[in-house]
Short mmCIF file of C-alpha atoms in Angstrom, two decimals:
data_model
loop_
_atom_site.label_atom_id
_atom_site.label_comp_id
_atom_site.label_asym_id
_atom_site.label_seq_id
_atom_site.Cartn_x
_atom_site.Cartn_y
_atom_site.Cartn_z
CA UNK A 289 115.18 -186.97 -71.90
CA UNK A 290 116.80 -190.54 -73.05
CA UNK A 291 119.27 -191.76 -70.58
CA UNK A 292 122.44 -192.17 -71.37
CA UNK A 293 124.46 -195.51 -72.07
CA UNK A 294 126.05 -195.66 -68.74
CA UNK A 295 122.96 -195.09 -66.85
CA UNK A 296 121.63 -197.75 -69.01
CA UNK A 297 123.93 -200.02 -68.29
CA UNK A 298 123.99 -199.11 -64.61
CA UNK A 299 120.35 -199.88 -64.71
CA UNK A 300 120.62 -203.63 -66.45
CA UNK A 301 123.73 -204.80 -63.61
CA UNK A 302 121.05 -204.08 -60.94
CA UNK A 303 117.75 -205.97 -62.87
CA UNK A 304 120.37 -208.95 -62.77
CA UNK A 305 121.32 -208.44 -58.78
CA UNK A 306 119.61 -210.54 -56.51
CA UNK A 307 119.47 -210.37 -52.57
CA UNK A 308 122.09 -212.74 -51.47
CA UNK A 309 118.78 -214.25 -49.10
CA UNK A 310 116.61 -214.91 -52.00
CA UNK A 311 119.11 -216.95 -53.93
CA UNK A 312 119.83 -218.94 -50.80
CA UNK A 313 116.06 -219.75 -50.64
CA UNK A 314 116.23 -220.62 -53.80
CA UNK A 315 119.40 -223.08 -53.59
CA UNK A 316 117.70 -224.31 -50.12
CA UNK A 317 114.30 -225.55 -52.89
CA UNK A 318 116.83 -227.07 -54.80
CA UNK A 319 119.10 -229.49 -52.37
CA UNK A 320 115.30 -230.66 -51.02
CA UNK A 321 113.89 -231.35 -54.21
CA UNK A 322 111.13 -228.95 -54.13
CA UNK A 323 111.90 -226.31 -56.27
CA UNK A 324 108.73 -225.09 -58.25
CA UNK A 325 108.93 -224.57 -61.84
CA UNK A 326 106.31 -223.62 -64.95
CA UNK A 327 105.77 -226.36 -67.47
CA UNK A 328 103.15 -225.91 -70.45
CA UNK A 329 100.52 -228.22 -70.56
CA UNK A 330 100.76 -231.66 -71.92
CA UNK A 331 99.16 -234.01 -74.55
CA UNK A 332 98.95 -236.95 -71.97
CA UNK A 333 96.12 -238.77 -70.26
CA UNK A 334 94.67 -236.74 -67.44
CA UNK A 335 94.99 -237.17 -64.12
CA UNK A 336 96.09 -233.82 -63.03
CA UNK A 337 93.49 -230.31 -63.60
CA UNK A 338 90.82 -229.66 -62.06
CA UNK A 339 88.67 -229.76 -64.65
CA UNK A 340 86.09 -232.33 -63.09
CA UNK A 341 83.73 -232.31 -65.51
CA UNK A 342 85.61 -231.39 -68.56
CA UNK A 343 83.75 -227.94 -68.63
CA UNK A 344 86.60 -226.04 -69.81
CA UNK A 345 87.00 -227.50 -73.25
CA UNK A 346 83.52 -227.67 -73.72
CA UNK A 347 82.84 -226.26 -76.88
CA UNK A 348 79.26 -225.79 -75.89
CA UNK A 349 80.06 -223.48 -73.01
CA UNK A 350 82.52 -221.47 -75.46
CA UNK A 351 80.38 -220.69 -78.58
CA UNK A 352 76.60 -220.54 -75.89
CA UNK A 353 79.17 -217.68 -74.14
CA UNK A 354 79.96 -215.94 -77.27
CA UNK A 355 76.59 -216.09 -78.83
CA UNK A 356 74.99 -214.37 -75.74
CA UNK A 357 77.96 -211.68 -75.25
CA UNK A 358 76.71 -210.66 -78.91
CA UNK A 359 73.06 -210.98 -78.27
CA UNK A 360 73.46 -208.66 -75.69
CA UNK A 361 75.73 -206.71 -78.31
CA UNK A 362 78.32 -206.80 -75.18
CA UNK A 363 81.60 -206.18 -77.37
CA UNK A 364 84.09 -204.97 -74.66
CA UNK A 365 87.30 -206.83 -73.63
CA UNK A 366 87.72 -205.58 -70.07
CA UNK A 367 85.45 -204.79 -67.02
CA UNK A 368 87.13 -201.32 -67.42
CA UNK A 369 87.64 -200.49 -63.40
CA UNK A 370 86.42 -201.90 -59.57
CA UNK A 371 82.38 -202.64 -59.57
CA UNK A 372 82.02 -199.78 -57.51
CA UNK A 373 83.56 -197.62 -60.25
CA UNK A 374 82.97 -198.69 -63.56
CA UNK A 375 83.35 -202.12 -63.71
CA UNK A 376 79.54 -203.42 -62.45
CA UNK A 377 78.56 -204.49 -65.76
CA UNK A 378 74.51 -206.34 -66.36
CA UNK A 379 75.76 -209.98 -67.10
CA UNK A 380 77.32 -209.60 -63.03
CA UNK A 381 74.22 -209.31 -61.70
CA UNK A 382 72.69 -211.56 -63.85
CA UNK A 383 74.93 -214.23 -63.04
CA UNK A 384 74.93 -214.03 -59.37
CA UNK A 385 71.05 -213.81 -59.34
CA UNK A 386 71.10 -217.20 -61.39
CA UNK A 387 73.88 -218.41 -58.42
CA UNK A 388 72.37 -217.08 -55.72
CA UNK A 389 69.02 -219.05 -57.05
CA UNK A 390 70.73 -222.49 -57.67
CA UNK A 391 72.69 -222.42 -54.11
CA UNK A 392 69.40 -221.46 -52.49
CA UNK A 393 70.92 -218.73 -51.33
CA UNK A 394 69.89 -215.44 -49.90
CA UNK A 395 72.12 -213.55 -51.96
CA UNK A 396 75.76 -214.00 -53.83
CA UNK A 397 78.43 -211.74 -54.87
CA UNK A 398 81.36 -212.89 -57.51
CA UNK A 399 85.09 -212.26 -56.76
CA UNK A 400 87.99 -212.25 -59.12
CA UNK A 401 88.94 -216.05 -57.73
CA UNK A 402 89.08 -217.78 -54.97
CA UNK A 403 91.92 -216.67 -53.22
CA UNK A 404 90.26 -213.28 -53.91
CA UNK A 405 86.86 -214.88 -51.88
CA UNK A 406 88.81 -216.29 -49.23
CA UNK A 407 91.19 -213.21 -48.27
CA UNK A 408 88.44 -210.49 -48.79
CA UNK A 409 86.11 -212.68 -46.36
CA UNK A 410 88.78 -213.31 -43.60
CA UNK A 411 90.00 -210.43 -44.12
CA UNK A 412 86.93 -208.11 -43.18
CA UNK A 413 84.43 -210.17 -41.40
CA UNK A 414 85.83 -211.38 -38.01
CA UNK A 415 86.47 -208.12 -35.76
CA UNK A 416 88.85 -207.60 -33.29
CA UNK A 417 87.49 -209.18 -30.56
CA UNK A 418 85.97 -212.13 -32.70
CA UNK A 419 87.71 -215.91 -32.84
CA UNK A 420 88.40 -218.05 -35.61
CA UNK A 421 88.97 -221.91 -35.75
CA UNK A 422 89.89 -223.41 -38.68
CA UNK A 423 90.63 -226.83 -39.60
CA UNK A 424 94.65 -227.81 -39.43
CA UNK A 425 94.61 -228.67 -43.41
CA UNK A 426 92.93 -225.53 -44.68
CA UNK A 427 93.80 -224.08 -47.85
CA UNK A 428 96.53 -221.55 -48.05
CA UNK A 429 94.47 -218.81 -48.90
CA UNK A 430 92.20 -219.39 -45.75
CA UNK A 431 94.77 -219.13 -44.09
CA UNK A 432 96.13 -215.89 -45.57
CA UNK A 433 93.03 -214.19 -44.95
CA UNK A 434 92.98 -215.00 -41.31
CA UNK A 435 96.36 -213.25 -41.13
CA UNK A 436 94.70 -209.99 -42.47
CA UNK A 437 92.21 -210.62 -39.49
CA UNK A 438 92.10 -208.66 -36.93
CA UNK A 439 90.73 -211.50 -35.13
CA UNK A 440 92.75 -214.15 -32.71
CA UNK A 441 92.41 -217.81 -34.43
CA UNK A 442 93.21 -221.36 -33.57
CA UNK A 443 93.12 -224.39 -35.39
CA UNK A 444 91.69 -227.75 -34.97
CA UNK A 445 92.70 -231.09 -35.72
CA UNK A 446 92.12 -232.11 -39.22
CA UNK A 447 88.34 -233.65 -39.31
CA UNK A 448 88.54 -233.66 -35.20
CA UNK A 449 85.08 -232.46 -34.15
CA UNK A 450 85.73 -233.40 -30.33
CA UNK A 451 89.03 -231.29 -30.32
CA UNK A 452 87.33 -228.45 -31.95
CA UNK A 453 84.48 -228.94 -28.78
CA UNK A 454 86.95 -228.89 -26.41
CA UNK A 455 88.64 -225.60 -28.11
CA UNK A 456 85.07 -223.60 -27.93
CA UNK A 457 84.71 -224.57 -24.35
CA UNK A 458 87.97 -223.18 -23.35
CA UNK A 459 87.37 -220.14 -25.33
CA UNK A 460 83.05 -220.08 -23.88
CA UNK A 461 84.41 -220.98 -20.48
CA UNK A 462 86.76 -218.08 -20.56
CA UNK A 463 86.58 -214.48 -18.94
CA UNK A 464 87.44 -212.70 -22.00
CA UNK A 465 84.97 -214.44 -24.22
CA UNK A 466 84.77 -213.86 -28.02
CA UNK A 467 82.31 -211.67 -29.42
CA UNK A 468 81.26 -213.74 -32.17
CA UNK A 469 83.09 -217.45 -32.90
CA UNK A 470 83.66 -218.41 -36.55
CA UNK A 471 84.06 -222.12 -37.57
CA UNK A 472 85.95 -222.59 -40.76
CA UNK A 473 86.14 -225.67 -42.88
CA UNK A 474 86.26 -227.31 -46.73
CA UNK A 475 83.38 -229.65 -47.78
CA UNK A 476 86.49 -231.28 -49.84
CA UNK A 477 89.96 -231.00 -48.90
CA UNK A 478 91.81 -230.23 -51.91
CA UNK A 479 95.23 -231.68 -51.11
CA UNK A 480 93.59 -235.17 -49.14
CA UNK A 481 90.34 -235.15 -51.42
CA UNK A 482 88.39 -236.19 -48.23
CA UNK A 483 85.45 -234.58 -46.93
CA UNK A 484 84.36 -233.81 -42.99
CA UNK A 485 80.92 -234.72 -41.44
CA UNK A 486 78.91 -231.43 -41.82
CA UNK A 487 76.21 -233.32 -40.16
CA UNK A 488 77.90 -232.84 -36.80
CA UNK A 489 79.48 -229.93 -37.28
CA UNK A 490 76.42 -228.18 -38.14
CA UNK A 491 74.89 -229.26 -35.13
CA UNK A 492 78.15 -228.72 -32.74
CA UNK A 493 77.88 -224.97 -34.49
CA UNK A 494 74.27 -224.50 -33.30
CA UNK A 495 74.85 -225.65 -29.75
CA UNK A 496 77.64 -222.87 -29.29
CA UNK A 497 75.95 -220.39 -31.28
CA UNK A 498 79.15 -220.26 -33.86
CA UNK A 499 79.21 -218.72 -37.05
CA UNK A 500 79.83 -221.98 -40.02
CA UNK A 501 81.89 -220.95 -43.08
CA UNK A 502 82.85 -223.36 -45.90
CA UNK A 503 84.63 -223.89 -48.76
CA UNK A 504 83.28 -225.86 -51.43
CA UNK A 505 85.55 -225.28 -54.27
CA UNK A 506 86.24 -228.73 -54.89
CA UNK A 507 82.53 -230.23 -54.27
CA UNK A 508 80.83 -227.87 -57.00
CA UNK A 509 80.19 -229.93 -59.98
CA UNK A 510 80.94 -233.12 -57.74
CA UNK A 511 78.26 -233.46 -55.41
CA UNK A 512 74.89 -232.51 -55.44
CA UNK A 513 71.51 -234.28 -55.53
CA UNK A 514 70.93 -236.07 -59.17
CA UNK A 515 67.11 -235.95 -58.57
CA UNK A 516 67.27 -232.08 -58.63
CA UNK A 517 70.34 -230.83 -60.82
CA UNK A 518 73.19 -232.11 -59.22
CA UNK A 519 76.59 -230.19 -58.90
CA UNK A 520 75.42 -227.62 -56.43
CA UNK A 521 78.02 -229.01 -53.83
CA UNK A 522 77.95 -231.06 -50.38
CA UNK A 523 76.17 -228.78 -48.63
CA UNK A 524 73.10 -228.52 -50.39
CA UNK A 525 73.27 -232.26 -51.57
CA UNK A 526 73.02 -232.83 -47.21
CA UNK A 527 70.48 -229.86 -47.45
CA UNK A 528 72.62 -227.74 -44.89
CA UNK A 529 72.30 -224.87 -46.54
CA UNK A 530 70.54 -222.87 -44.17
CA UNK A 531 72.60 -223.64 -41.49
CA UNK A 532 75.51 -222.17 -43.33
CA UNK A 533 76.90 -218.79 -42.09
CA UNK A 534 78.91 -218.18 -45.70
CA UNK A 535 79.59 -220.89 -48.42
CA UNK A 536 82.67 -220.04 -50.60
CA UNK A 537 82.31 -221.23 -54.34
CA UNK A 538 85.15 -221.33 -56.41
CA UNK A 539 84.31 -221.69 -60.97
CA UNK A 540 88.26 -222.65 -61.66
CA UNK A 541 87.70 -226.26 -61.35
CA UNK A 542 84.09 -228.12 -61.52
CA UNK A 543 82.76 -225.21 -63.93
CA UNK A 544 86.17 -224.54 -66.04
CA UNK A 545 86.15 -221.01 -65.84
CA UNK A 546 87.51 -218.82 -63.71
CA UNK A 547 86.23 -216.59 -60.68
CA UNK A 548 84.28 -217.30 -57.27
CA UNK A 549 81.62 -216.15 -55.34
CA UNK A 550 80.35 -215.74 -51.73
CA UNK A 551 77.03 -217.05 -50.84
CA UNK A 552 75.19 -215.63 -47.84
CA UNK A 553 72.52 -213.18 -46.36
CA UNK A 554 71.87 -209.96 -47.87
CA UNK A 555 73.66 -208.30 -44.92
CA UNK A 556 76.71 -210.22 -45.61
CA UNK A 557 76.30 -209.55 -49.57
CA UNK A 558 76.57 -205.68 -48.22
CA UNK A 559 78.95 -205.86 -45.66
CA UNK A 560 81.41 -207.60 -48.04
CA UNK A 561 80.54 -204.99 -50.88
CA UNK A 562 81.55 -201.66 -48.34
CA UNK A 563 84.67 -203.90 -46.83
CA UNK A 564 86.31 -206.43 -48.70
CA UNK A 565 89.25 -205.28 -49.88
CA UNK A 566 90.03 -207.82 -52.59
CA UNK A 567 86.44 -206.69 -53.75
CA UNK A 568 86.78 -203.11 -53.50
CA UNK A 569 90.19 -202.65 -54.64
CA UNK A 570 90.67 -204.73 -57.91
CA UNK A 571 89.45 -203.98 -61.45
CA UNK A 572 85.95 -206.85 -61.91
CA UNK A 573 86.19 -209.29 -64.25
CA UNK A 574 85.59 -209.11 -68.02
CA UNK A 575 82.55 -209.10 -68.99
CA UNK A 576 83.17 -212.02 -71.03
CA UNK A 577 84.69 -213.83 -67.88
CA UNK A 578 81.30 -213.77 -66.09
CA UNK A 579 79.09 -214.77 -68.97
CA UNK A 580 81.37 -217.81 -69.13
CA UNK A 581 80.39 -218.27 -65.53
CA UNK A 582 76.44 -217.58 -66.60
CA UNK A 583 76.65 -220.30 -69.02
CA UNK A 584 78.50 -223.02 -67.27
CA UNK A 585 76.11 -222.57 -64.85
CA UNK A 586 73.29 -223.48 -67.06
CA UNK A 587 75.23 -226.03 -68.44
CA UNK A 588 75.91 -227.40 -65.02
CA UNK A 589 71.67 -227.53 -64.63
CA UNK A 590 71.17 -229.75 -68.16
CA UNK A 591 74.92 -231.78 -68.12
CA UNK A 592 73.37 -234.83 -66.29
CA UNK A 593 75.75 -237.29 -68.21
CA UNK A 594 78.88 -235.60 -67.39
CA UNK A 595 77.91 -235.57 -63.20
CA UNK A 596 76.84 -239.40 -63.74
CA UNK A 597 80.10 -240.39 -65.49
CA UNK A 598 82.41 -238.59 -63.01
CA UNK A 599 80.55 -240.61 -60.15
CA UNK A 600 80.67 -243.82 -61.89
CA UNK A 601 84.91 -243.12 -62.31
CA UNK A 602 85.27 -242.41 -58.49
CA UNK A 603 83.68 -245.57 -57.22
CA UNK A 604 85.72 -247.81 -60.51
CA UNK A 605 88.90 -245.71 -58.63
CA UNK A 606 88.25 -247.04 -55.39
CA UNK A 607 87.42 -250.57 -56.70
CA UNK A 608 90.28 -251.00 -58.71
CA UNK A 609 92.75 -249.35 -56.02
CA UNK A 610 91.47 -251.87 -53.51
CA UNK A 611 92.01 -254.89 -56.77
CA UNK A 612 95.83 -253.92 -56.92
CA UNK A 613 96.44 -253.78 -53.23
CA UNK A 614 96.83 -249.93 -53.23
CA UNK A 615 94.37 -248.88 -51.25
CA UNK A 616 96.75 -248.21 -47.57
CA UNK A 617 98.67 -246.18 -49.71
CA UNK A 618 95.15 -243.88 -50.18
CA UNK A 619 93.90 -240.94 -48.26
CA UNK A 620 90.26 -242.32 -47.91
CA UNK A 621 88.11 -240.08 -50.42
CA UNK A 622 84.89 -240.40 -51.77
CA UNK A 623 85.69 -237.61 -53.97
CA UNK A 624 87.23 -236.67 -57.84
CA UNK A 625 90.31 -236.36 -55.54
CA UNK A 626 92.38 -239.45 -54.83
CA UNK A 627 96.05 -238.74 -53.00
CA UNK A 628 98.62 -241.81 -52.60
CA UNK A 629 100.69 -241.16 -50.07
CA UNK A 630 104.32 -241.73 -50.78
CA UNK A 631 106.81 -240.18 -48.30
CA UNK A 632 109.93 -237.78 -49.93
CA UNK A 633 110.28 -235.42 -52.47
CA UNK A 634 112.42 -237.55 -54.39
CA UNK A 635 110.62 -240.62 -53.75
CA UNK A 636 107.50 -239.48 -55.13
CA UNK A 637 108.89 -237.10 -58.04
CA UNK A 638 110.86 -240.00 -59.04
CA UNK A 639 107.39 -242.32 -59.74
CA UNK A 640 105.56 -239.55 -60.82
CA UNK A 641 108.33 -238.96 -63.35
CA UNK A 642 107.72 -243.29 -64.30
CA UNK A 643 104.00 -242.60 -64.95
CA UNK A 644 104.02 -239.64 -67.06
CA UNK A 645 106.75 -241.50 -69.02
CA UNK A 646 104.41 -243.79 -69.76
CA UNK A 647 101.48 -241.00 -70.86
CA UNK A 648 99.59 -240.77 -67.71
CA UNK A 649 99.52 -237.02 -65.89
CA UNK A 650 99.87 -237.86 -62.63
CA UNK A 651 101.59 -235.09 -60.06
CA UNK A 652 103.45 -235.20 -57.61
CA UNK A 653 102.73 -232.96 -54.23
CA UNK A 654 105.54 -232.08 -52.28
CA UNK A 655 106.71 -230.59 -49.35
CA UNK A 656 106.63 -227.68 -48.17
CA UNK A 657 102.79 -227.74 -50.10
CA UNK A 658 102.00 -230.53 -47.64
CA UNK A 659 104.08 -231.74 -44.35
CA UNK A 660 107.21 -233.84 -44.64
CA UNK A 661 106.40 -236.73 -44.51
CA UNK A 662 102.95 -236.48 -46.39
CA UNK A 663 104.64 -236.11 -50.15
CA UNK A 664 101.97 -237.64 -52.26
CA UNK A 665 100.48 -239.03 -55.67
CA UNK A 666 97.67 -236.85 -56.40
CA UNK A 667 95.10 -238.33 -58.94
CA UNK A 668 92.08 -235.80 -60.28
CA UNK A 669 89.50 -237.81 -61.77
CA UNK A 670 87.06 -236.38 -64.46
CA UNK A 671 83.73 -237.43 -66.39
CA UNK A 672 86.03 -238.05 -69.48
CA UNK A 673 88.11 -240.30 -68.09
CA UNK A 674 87.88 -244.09 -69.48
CA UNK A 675 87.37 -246.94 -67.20
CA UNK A 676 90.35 -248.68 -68.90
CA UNK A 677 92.72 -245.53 -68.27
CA UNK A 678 91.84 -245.62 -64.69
CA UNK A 679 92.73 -249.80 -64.27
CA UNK A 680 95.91 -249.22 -66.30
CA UNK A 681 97.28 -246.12 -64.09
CA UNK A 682 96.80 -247.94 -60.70
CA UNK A 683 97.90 -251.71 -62.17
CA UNK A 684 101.05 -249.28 -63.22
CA UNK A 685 101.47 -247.62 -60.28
CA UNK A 686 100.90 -251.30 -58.77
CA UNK A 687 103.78 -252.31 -60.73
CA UNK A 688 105.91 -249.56 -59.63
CA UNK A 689 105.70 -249.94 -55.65
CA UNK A 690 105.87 -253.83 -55.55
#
């Protein structure tokens, strides 16, 4: 049966109402100058993406993909249901053998993206009676895993290995002490672009028997150890990789794809499999999607100018921000992250706006994505980046402030 006209109509007067709360919301975004909108990608000089190592307009990666997705006469656009179902397709386990084997890794399992990782890991692991601790600045989707927790968790000031000591001894020293304790950190903090000393947290983690997790979604393809293949992330380039409980690898930035995967023990590899609910519950990736992920790896094992380029642009960053006075502007980072920190939404929108006027992507970060207060300039430098671009955005900027 068609409806009628007036249902019809009734039907397109309620798609337009909105809830009187979300509008205000919405208004509330708008008076503070932090209202988030869609905007297509742009022909100017990048300073923005992700895209570290310019893997995802490699036409390499694109055309080594396709040839092997025929070569294995895979011809199928979708993953067709949840691994468990019908969606566990050969290039998966492929590709996480050949990830498992360059993270020296026990064993790895890929997720539909790193929010995926993150929730389905938080989300299942810690038990009731279990704690978490997790750095102040951890990313948002951390963060919304630990709310699926059943688990009680605390954070720790950002980089503050002393307050997280004292937080374990309160918690070691109590009656009602915590099954299991689980430390949670980034190797590079996506918002600051800093890193923590994993040194010393390792060891702090071993002298209270706690359980280390980290995210390294912004160190893959950044740091790793040129003498082997470089790119594998902090961890392994400080050869901590043992001492690591669960290492969470994300393929939307350094590798230009899209996806993630959990490194750890079999055990975990199984647990995660029979529990995670972003893994159990969501159709896999395409088929295609993970033999992109195959591929950049490999690429990731022979691209040796690409790694040496990106590390040659961070340290010209940090020179030339120190040459034009900028650098107590700069959140200190050693990374392909560089964030200048420029209090107000309309402050910092405002010169953001100047720059990209000029053809230089540079965004803006605003609050409520980071505190009041902390609005910022965030620059993402990449191997394809020219030394020249780099000295003319910062004398710019320069230009700009003073």
């Amino acid at each position: 049966m068609f409806a009628n006209k007036k249902e019809v109509a009734y039907n397109c007067i309620n798609m337009k109402r909105v809830p009187k709360s979300l509008v205000s919301k919405l208004e509330q975004r708008e008076q503070n100058n932090s209202l988030r909108k869609l905007t297509l990608p742009s022909n100017l000089i990048d300073f923005s993406s992700n895209d570290y190592l310019g893997f995802s307009k490699s036409e390499a990666i694109f055309n080594r993909t396709h040839s092997y997705l025929l070569d294995n006469k895979i011809i199928q656009n979708g993953a067709t249901g949840s691994r468990l179902l019908s969606g566990n397709h050969a290039v998966y386990i492929e590709t996480e053998n050949l990830i498992s084997n360059f993270h020296q890794s026990e064993s790895a399992l890929v997720f539909n993206s790193g929010y995926d990782a993150n929730v389905g890991f938080f989300g299942s692991v810690p038990q009731r009676n279990d704690v978490i601790l997790f750095d102040e600045l951890s990313h948002a989707s951390i963060r919304d895993g630990i709310q699926l927790s059943n688990a009680q968790s605390r954070k720790f000031q950002h980089n503050d290995f002393e307050d997280l000591e004292r937080t374990i001894l309160k918690l070691t020293t109590n009656k009602l002490q915590p099954s299991t304790i689980f430390v949670v950190t980034e190797s590079v903090f996506s918002m600051d672009g800093d890193t923590p000393n994993l040194e010393e947290l390792v060891a702090l983690c071993d002298k209270y028997g706690c359980f280390l997790v980290i995210d390294e979604a912004h160190a893959l393809g950044v740091f790793g150890d040129p003498e082997v293949s470089g790119g594998e992330g902090l961890v392994q380039m400080l050869g901590l990789q043992e001492n690591v409980f669960a290492r969470i690898m994300t393929f939307g930035k350094g590798l230009g794809c899209h996806g993630a995967a959990i490194l750890g023990s079999q055990k975990l590899i199984d647990y995660l499999i029979n529990f995670a609910r972003s893994f159990i519950y969501t159709t896999g990736l395409s088929p295609h999607s993970a033999a992109t992920i195959l591929i950049a790896y490999q690429h990731l094992e022979n691209e040796k100018e690409a790694l040496q380029n990106l590390r040659e642009n961070v340290i010209h960053f940090n020179q030339e921000k120190k040459l034009f006075g900028l650098n107590p502007l700069f959140v200190r980072s050693k990374s392909a992250i560089q964030s200048a920190i420029i209090p107000g939404n309309l402050k910092v929108k405002n010169i953001a706006n100047q720059l990209q006027e000029k053809g230089f992507d540079v965004k803006a970060i605003l609050s409520p994505t980071v505190p009041e207060g902390q609005e910022r300039l965030r620059f993402c430098l990449h191997s394809y980046n020219s030394k020249e671009e780099i000295s003319e955005v910062l004398q710019l900027l320069s230009s700009i402030l003073f």
